[in-house]
Short mmCIF file of C-alpha atoms in Angstrom, two decimals:
data_model
loop_
_atom_site.label_atom_id
_atom_site.label_comp_id
_atom_site.label_asym_id
_atom_site.label_seq_id
_atom_site.Cartn_x
_atom_site.Cartn_y
_atom_site.Cartn_z
CA UNK O 1 43.31 -108.33 67.65
CA UNK O 2 43.18 -104.28 68.69
CA UNK O 3 41.68 -102.77 71.81
CA UNK O 4 38.39 -101.42 70.89
CA UNK O 5 36.77 -99.62 73.19
CA UNK O 6 32.68 -100.25 72.50
CA UNK O 7 29.87 -99.17 74.40
CA UNK O 8 26.44 -99.74 75.05
CA UNK O 9 24.06 -97.74 77.48
CA UNK O 10 27.17 -95.94 78.49
CA UNK O 11 26.96 -94.09 75.25
CA UNK O 12 23.87 -92.97 76.03
CA UNK O 13 24.65 -91.39 79.17
CA UNK O 14 27.20 -89.78 77.91
CA UNK O 15 25.18 -88.10 75.41
CA UNK O 16 22.41 -87.64 77.72
CA UNK O 17 25.34 -85.50 80.01
CA UNK O 18 26.58 -83.48 77.33
CA UNK O 19 24.22 -82.80 75.00
CA UNK O 20 25.92 -84.54 71.61
CA UNK O 21 24.27 -86.88 69.05
CA UNK O 22 28.54 -89.14 69.03
CA UNK O 23 26.37 -91.18 66.92
CA UNK O 24 25.65 -89.37 63.74
CA UNK O 25 27.12 -90.67 60.62
CA UNK O 26 30.38 -89.33 60.38
CA UNK O 27 32.11 -88.18 56.74
CA UNK O 28 34.95 -89.90 55.19
CA UNK O 29 38.00 -88.46 54.69
CA UNK O 30 37.20 -87.73 50.67
CA UNK O 31 34.15 -87.35 51.95
CA UNK O 32 35.37 -84.23 53.93
CA UNK O 33 37.36 -83.25 51.10
CA UNK O 34 34.75 -82.90 48.86
CA UNK O 35 32.23 -80.85 50.64
CA UNK O 36 34.97 -78.60 52.93
CA UNK O 37 37.01 -75.45 51.86
CA UNK O 38 39.66 -76.44 54.54
CA UNK O 39 39.45 -79.56 56.49
CA UNK O 40 41.01 -79.57 60.01
CA UNK O 41 43.33 -82.35 60.98
CA UNK O 42 44.80 -83.26 64.00
CA UNK O 43 48.47 -84.38 63.12
CA UNK O 44 50.08 -88.19 64.09
CA UNK O 45 51.91 -87.76 67.51
CA UNK O 46 53.90 -90.08 68.78
CA UNK O 47 53.11 -90.64 73.03
CA UNK O 48 50.53 -87.76 72.67
CA UNK O 49 47.09 -88.19 69.29
CA UNK O 50 46.16 -90.86 71.54
CA UNK O 51 42.56 -91.45 71.71
CA UNK O 52 42.03 -89.35 74.40
CA UNK O 53 43.16 -86.42 72.72
CA UNK O 54 41.71 -87.13 69.74
CA UNK O 55 38.29 -87.52 71.18
CA UNK O 56 39.11 -84.09 73.03
CA UNK O 57 40.16 -82.26 69.75
CA UNK O 58 36.95 -83.22 67.90
CA UNK O 59 34.78 -81.93 69.75
CA UNK O 60 36.51 -78.56 69.36
CA UNK O 61 36.47 -78.19 65.48
CA UNK O 62 38.91 -81.44 64.51
CA UNK O 63 37.49 -82.86 61.50
CA UNK O 64 39.73 -85.75 60.97
CA UNK O 65 42.58 -87.23 63.71
CA UNK O 66 44.87 -89.35 63.15
CA UNK O 67 46.90 -92.11 65.27
CA UNK O 68 50.29 -91.94 66.31
CA UNK O 69 53.02 -93.25 64.35
CA UNK O 70 52.80 -97.38 64.84
CA UNK O 71 55.19 -99.66 63.47
CA UNK O 72 53.89 -102.06 60.89
CA UNK O 73 56.19 -105.31 61.48
CA UNK O 74 55.36 -104.92 65.63
CA UNK O 75 51.93 -104.35 64.69
CA UNK O 76 51.60 -107.16 62.68
CA UNK O 77 53.55 -109.72 64.55
CA UNK O 78 52.57 -108.64 68.38
CA UNK O 79 49.61 -108.68 70.03
CA UNK O 80 50.99 -107.08 72.77
CA UNK O 81 52.19 -104.55 69.98
CA UNK O 82 48.44 -104.11 68.82
CA UNK O 83 47.00 -103.49 72.80
CA UNK O 84 49.80 -100.53 73.37
CA UNK O 85 49.36 -98.97 70.16
CA UNK O 86 46.18 -98.61 69.05
CA UNK O 87 42.82 -98.62 70.95
CA UNK O 88 39.60 -96.87 69.35
CA UNK O 89 35.76 -96.56 70.42
CA UNK O 90 32.51 -94.79 68.69
CA UNK O 91 33.30 -91.01 69.42
CA UNK O 92 36.52 -91.80 67.20
CA UNK O 93 36.07 -90.75 64.04
CA UNK O 94 36.96 -90.54 61.20
CA UNK O 95 40.56 -92.09 62.13
CA UNK O 96 43.57 -92.53 59.96
CA UNK O 97 45.88 -95.00 61.00
CA UNK O 98 49.61 -94.11 60.27
CA UNK O 99 51.78 -96.54 59.56
CA UNK O 100 55.57 -96.49 59.65
CA UNK O 101 56.60 -99.04 57.61
CA UNK O 102 60.30 -99.88 55.22
CA UNK O 103 58.13 -103.27 53.04
CA UNK O 104 54.76 -103.38 51.05
CA UNK O 105 53.99 -105.89 52.74
CA UNK O 106 54.22 -105.55 56.49
CA UNK O 107 52.28 -102.13 55.27
CA UNK O 108 50.15 -104.13 53.39
CA UNK O 109 49.15 -106.12 56.37
CA UNK O 110 48.83 -103.89 58.92
CA UNK O 111 46.54 -102.29 57.11
CA UNK O 112 44.21 -105.54 56.18
CA UNK O 113 43.77 -105.73 60.32
CA UNK O 114 43.22 -101.77 60.23
CA UNK O 115 40.22 -101.55 58.37
CA UNK O 116 37.58 -102.52 59.71
CA UNK O 117 38.10 -99.60 63.03
CA UNK O 118 39.70 -96.69 60.56
CA UNK O 119 38.74 -94.32 57.77
CA UNK O 120 41.81 -94.51 55.82
CA UNK O 121 45.75 -95.77 56.25
CA UNK O 122 48.94 -93.48 56.01
CA UNK O 123 52.07 -93.87 55.69
CA UNK O 124 54.86 -91.56 57.97
CA UNK O 125 57.27 -90.82 55.37
CA UNK O 126 58.11 -87.73 57.46
CA UNK O 127 59.90 -88.42 60.93
CA UNK O 128 63.18 -86.89 61.15
CA UNK O 129 63.95 -88.98 64.03
CA UNK O 130 67.72 -90.34 63.71
CA UNK O 131 66.61 -93.89 64.93
CA UNK O 132 63.79 -93.58 62.51
CA UNK O 133 65.83 -93.03 59.63
CA UNK O 134 68.60 -95.35 60.40
CA UNK O 135 65.82 -98.26 60.42
CA UNK O 136 64.57 -97.18 57.44
CA UNK O 137 61.14 -95.53 58.59
CA UNK O 138 59.55 -92.55 57.92
CA UNK O 139 62.11 -89.39 55.89
CA UNK O 140 64.75 -91.63 54.77
CA UNK O 141 61.70 -92.79 51.71
CA UNK O 142 61.35 -89.29 50.52
CA UNK O 143 65.01 -90.63 48.99
CA UNK O 144 63.63 -93.61 47.71
CA UNK O 145 60.23 -92.92 45.81
CA UNK O 146 59.28 -96.46 44.11
CA UNK O 147 59.55 -97.94 47.64
CA UNK O 148 56.46 -95.45 48.06
CA UNK O 149 55.15 -96.30 44.55
CA UNK O 150 55.63 -100.28 45.69
CA UNK O 151 53.59 -99.83 48.96
CA UNK O 152 51.58 -97.91 48.14
CA UNK O 153 49.83 -100.49 45.25
CA UNK O 154 50.53 -103.29 47.83
CA UNK O 155 48.28 -101.71 50.08
CA UNK O 156 45.73 -100.32 47.24
CA UNK O 157 45.77 -104.20 46.41
CA UNK O 158 44.29 -105.57 49.68
CA UNK O 159 41.61 -103.11 50.56
CA UNK O 160 38.96 -101.59 48.67
CA UNK O 161 38.49 -98.66 46.21
CA UNK O 162 37.22 -96.53 48.17
CA UNK O 163 39.84 -96.57 51.55
CA UNK O 164 42.23 -94.02 51.21
CA UNK O 165 45.96 -94.84 51.12
CA UNK O 166 47.56 -91.61 51.72
CA UNK O 167 51.27 -90.24 52.59
CA UNK O 168 53.42 -87.56 54.96
CA UNK O 169 56.16 -85.86 53.82
CA UNK O 170 59.43 -83.76 53.77
CA UNK O 171 60.28 -81.79 51.60
CA UNK O 172 63.77 -82.16 49.27
CA UNK O 173 66.51 -79.34 48.95
CA UNK O 174 65.78 -79.60 45.33
CA UNK O 175 61.74 -78.80 44.41
CA UNK O 176 61.72 -80.66 41.25
CA UNK O 177 62.04 -84.20 42.82
CA UNK O 178 59.71 -83.77 45.79
CA UNK O 179 57.25 -82.61 42.85
CA UNK O 180 58.03 -85.81 40.89
CA UNK O 181 57.70 -87.61 43.95
CA UNK O 182 54.20 -86.72 44.61
CA UNK O 183 52.81 -87.23 41.19
CA UNK O 184 54.63 -90.85 41.05
CA UNK O 185 52.49 -91.51 44.11
CA UNK O 186 49.32 -90.01 42.69
CA UNK O 187 49.37 -92.50 39.73
CA UNK O 188 49.44 -95.07 42.24
CA UNK O 189 46.73 -94.32 43.74
CA UNK O 190 47.64 -92.05 47.17
CA UNK O 191 44.73 -90.11 47.59
CA UNK O 192 46.17 -86.71 49.57
CA UNK O 193 49.16 -86.11 50.66
CA UNK O 194 50.09 -84.03 53.96
CA UNK O 195 53.19 -81.95 53.24
CA UNK O 196 55.38 -81.02 55.99
CA UNK O 197 56.82 -77.51 54.24
CA UNK O 198 60.52 -78.69 56.23
CA UNK O 199 63.25 -80.55 54.67
CA UNK O 200 64.97 -83.58 56.93
CA UNK O 201 67.61 -81.44 58.51
CA UNK O 202 64.98 -78.26 59.34
CA UNK O 203 63.56 -77.48 62.85
CA UNK O 204 62.08 -74.40 63.23
CA UNK O 205 63.01 -72.42 60.44
CA UNK O 206 59.53 -71.10 57.94
CA UNK O 207 57.66 -73.58 56.20
CA UNK O 208 58.31 -73.17 52.65
CA UNK O 209 54.63 -72.56 51.43
CA UNK O 210 56.14 -71.84 47.86
CA UNK O 211 56.74 -75.45 47.81
CA UNK O 212 53.56 -77.42 49.38
CA UNK O 213 51.72 -74.59 46.70
CA UNK O 214 54.20 -75.73 44.13
CA UNK O 215 53.16 -79.18 44.58
CA UNK O 216 49.42 -78.06 44.88
CA UNK O 217 49.85 -77.03 41.74
CA UNK O 218 51.08 -80.22 39.90
CA UNK O 219 48.47 -82.74 41.41
CA UNK O 220 45.11 -83.84 41.26
CA UNK O 221 44.34 -84.67 44.35
CA UNK O 222 44.03 -83.23 47.83
CA UNK O 223 47.26 -82.10 49.77
CA UNK O 224 46.97 -80.90 53.12
CA UNK O 225 49.90 -78.06 54.93
CA UNK O 226 51.52 -79.22 57.80
CA UNK O 227 53.81 -77.54 59.89
CA UNK O 228 53.47 -73.98 61.96
CA UNK O 229 49.62 -73.83 62.06
CA UNK O 230 49.21 -72.90 65.45
CA UNK O 231 46.05 -70.61 64.82
CA UNK O 232 42.66 -69.79 62.95
CA UNK O 233 45.36 -66.75 61.36
CA UNK O 234 47.66 -69.08 60.29
CA UNK O 235 45.01 -71.75 58.66
CA UNK O 236 43.96 -68.83 56.91
CA UNK O 237 47.27 -67.52 55.77
CA UNK O 238 48.23 -71.39 54.58
CA UNK O 239 45.27 -71.37 52.23
CA UNK O 240 45.03 -68.12 50.79
CA UNK O 241 49.28 -69.10 49.76
CA UNK O 242 49.09 -72.12 48.76
CA UNK O 243 45.15 -73.24 47.69
CA UNK O 244 45.36 -76.42 50.14
CA UNK O 245 42.03 -78.39 50.68
CA UNK O 246 43.72 -79.47 54.67
CA UNK O 247 45.72 -77.97 57.19
CA UNK O 248 47.16 -80.22 59.79
CA UNK O 249 48.79 -79.63 63.07
CA UNK O 250 50.71 -80.96 65.69
CA UNK O 251 51.86 -78.61 68.31
CA UNK O 252 50.09 -75.75 67.94
CA UNK O 253 46.96 -78.24 68.95
CA UNK O 254 48.79 -79.78 71.31
CA UNK O 255 49.18 -76.64 73.22
CA UNK O 256 45.71 -75.22 72.33
CA UNK O 257 42.95 -78.83 71.75
CA UNK O 258 40.20 -75.94 71.26
CA UNK O 259 42.60 -73.46 67.84
CA UNK O 260 40.00 -75.21 65.22
CA UNK O 261 36.65 -74.14 66.76
CA UNK O 262 38.35 -70.29 66.63
CA UNK O 263 40.27 -69.84 69.96
CA UNK O 264 42.79 -67.95 69.92
CA UNK O 265 44.02 -68.60 73.32
CA UNK O 266 42.64 -72.07 75.85
CA UNK O 267 39.26 -71.75 76.99
CA UNK O 268 39.21 -72.83 80.23
CA UNK O 269 36.36 -75.74 79.63
CA UNK O 270 38.70 -77.37 77.48
CA UNK O 271 40.51 -77.91 80.18
CA UNK O 272 37.46 -79.30 82.32
CA UNK O 273 36.43 -81.73 79.22
CA UNK O 274 40.25 -83.13 78.64
CA UNK O 275 40.21 -84.17 82.84
CA UNK O 276 36.17 -85.72 82.00
CA UNK O 277 37.11 -87.56 78.22
CA UNK O 278 40.26 -88.77 79.96
CA UNK O 279 40.15 -89.61 83.13
CA UNK O 280 36.90 -91.69 81.67
CA UNK O 281 38.78 -93.49 79.55
CA UNK O 282 41.76 -94.75 81.15
CA UNK O 283 45.02 -92.46 81.20
CA UNK O 284 48.32 -93.01 82.63
CA UNK O 285 49.70 -90.04 84.41
CA UNK O 286 52.69 -89.21 82.70
CA UNK O 287 50.29 -88.88 79.23
CA UNK O 288 47.50 -87.47 81.34
CA UNK O 289 49.98 -84.20 82.89
CA UNK O 290 52.17 -84.02 80.15
CA UNK O 291 49.26 -82.95 78.02
CA UNK O 292 47.88 -80.46 80.20
CA UNK O 293 51.58 -78.99 80.50
CA UNK O 294 51.12 -77.98 76.58
CA UNK O 295 48.06 -76.76 77.68
CA UNK O 296 48.98 -74.41 80.56
CA UNK O 297 51.97 -73.31 78.60
CA UNK O 298 51.13 -70.16 77.70
CA UNK O 299 48.23 -69.70 80.75
CA UNK O 300 50.53 -70.11 84.32
CA UNK O 301 54.04 -67.65 84.55
CA UNK O 302 56.89 -68.62 84.82
CA UNK O 303 57.28 -69.93 87.90
CA UNK O 304 54.03 -71.26 88.20
CA UNK O 305 54.93 -74.03 85.50
CA UNK O 306 57.85 -74.62 87.74
CA UNK O 307 55.27 -75.84 90.04
CA UNK O 308 52.94 -77.70 88.11
CA UNK O 309 55.56 -79.84 86.60
CA UNK O 310 56.60 -81.41 89.52
CA UNK O 311 53.08 -83.03 90.22
CA UNK O 312 53.48 -86.38 90.88
CA UNK O 313 49.68 -87.95 90.73
CA UNK O 314 46.73 -87.19 89.08
CA UNK O 315 45.38 -86.45 92.67
CA UNK O 316 48.04 -83.93 92.68
CA UNK O 317 46.79 -82.55 89.53
CA UNK O 318 43.26 -82.65 90.16
CA UNK O 319 43.82 -80.31 93.39
CA UNK O 320 46.21 -78.11 91.71
CA UNK O 321 43.15 -77.73 89.43
CA UNK O 322 40.79 -77.03 91.71
CA UNK O 323 42.90 -74.64 93.90
CA UNK O 324 43.93 -72.58 91.17
CA UNK O 325 41.55 -72.44 87.94
CA UNK O 326 38.22 -73.82 90.03
CA UNK O 327 38.17 -76.54 87.86
CA UNK O 328 37.19 -80.04 89.01
CA UNK O 329 36.04 -83.70 86.77
CA UNK O 330 32.24 -83.51 86.14
CA UNK O 331 30.72 -86.18 89.25
CA UNK O 332 28.70 -88.75 87.13
CA UNK O 333 30.96 -87.91 83.57
CA UNK O 334 31.78 -91.83 83.29
CA UNK O 335 31.83 -93.31 79.53
CA UNK O 336 33.93 -96.47 80.73
#
C-alpha cells in the first residue's frame, strides 16, 4: 500500500551509535498540545519535508512533523503515487500526513489508508500556487467553508474519535470571514487549526499576528501560527502576541534544521547528521543537494555558494564538505 521502512537489528545498531532511545513511546499530537506550552512543528513542504529531513529535525527539538502535501485522489488511485509520496519508519513519530483534496470522499478514502502509519491528517486549505487553486486544491478552499466542513465530517466518520483531523489555512482580507470559517470547522470536529497569517495574494509581507490572535481568541481548539518563524526569538514573540498553542516553521527550518533546539545559526553537527541520516535512508542527489544549499545559505559567501551549487554528484558534495568543513559521513552509520 505504501512504502514503510521498518528495521529490526538495524534499530538497535542505530541506538548504540547515537545513544538515542528511538523506541520510547512518542506523544500523540493532542497530548503535545495539552502538555507543552508551545508545540514546535515542521511544516509540510513539497519536495522537502520527506522522511530524511523529518528524521533530522526530530533530533533538534521538533515535536511534530508533517509530510509534504499529497494529492488525495492520486494517492488513493495509484500504487506508484503512494510509493512515491509516503515513506515512513519507526523514527518518524508523531507524524501528520497532509492531503490536498477537493471532495470529502477522496480525503476520507486517503485518510483510511494512512491511519495505521500516522498520528493525524491535515487538510491543505492554504497552498497559494496557481496550479493548486486552478485544480480546486489549497487556498481556494477558504472561499468555500461548506466544502471544508464536508471534508472534515466525511473523514471524521471513517476514523476513531481520537485520531486528529486538522486544517491549515490562509486568511481572508475580511477577518470576520476567517473567524467564521474557523468556528464552523471547529463545530464539525477539527482538532486544531494552523494559520498562515497572509492572504492568498501575499508572499513576503509580514504575517498578520492580529488576525492569528483573533482566531485564537475565537475558538477553543489549539491554534498554530505559521509564517516568519525563523528563530527562538520569533517563537517567543509570536506566542506573546497571539497566545497560540504551537508554531510551524518552513523556510526557517530548511535554512536551520536545528532552530527548534535553540540554535540561532546552523551547528556543523547538524550538517554531519544530515549526511548520516539522508544517505543511510536513501535520497536522490537533487534533494540531498538542495537541502544542503538551504543549510549553507548563511554560512557560505556568495562566490562560495556559486561553487557549491554547481556540484553535480553526491561524491562531489562529500568531497567539498570534507575539504571545507572537515565533515564526512560517519563510518558504520547505516540504519537501512
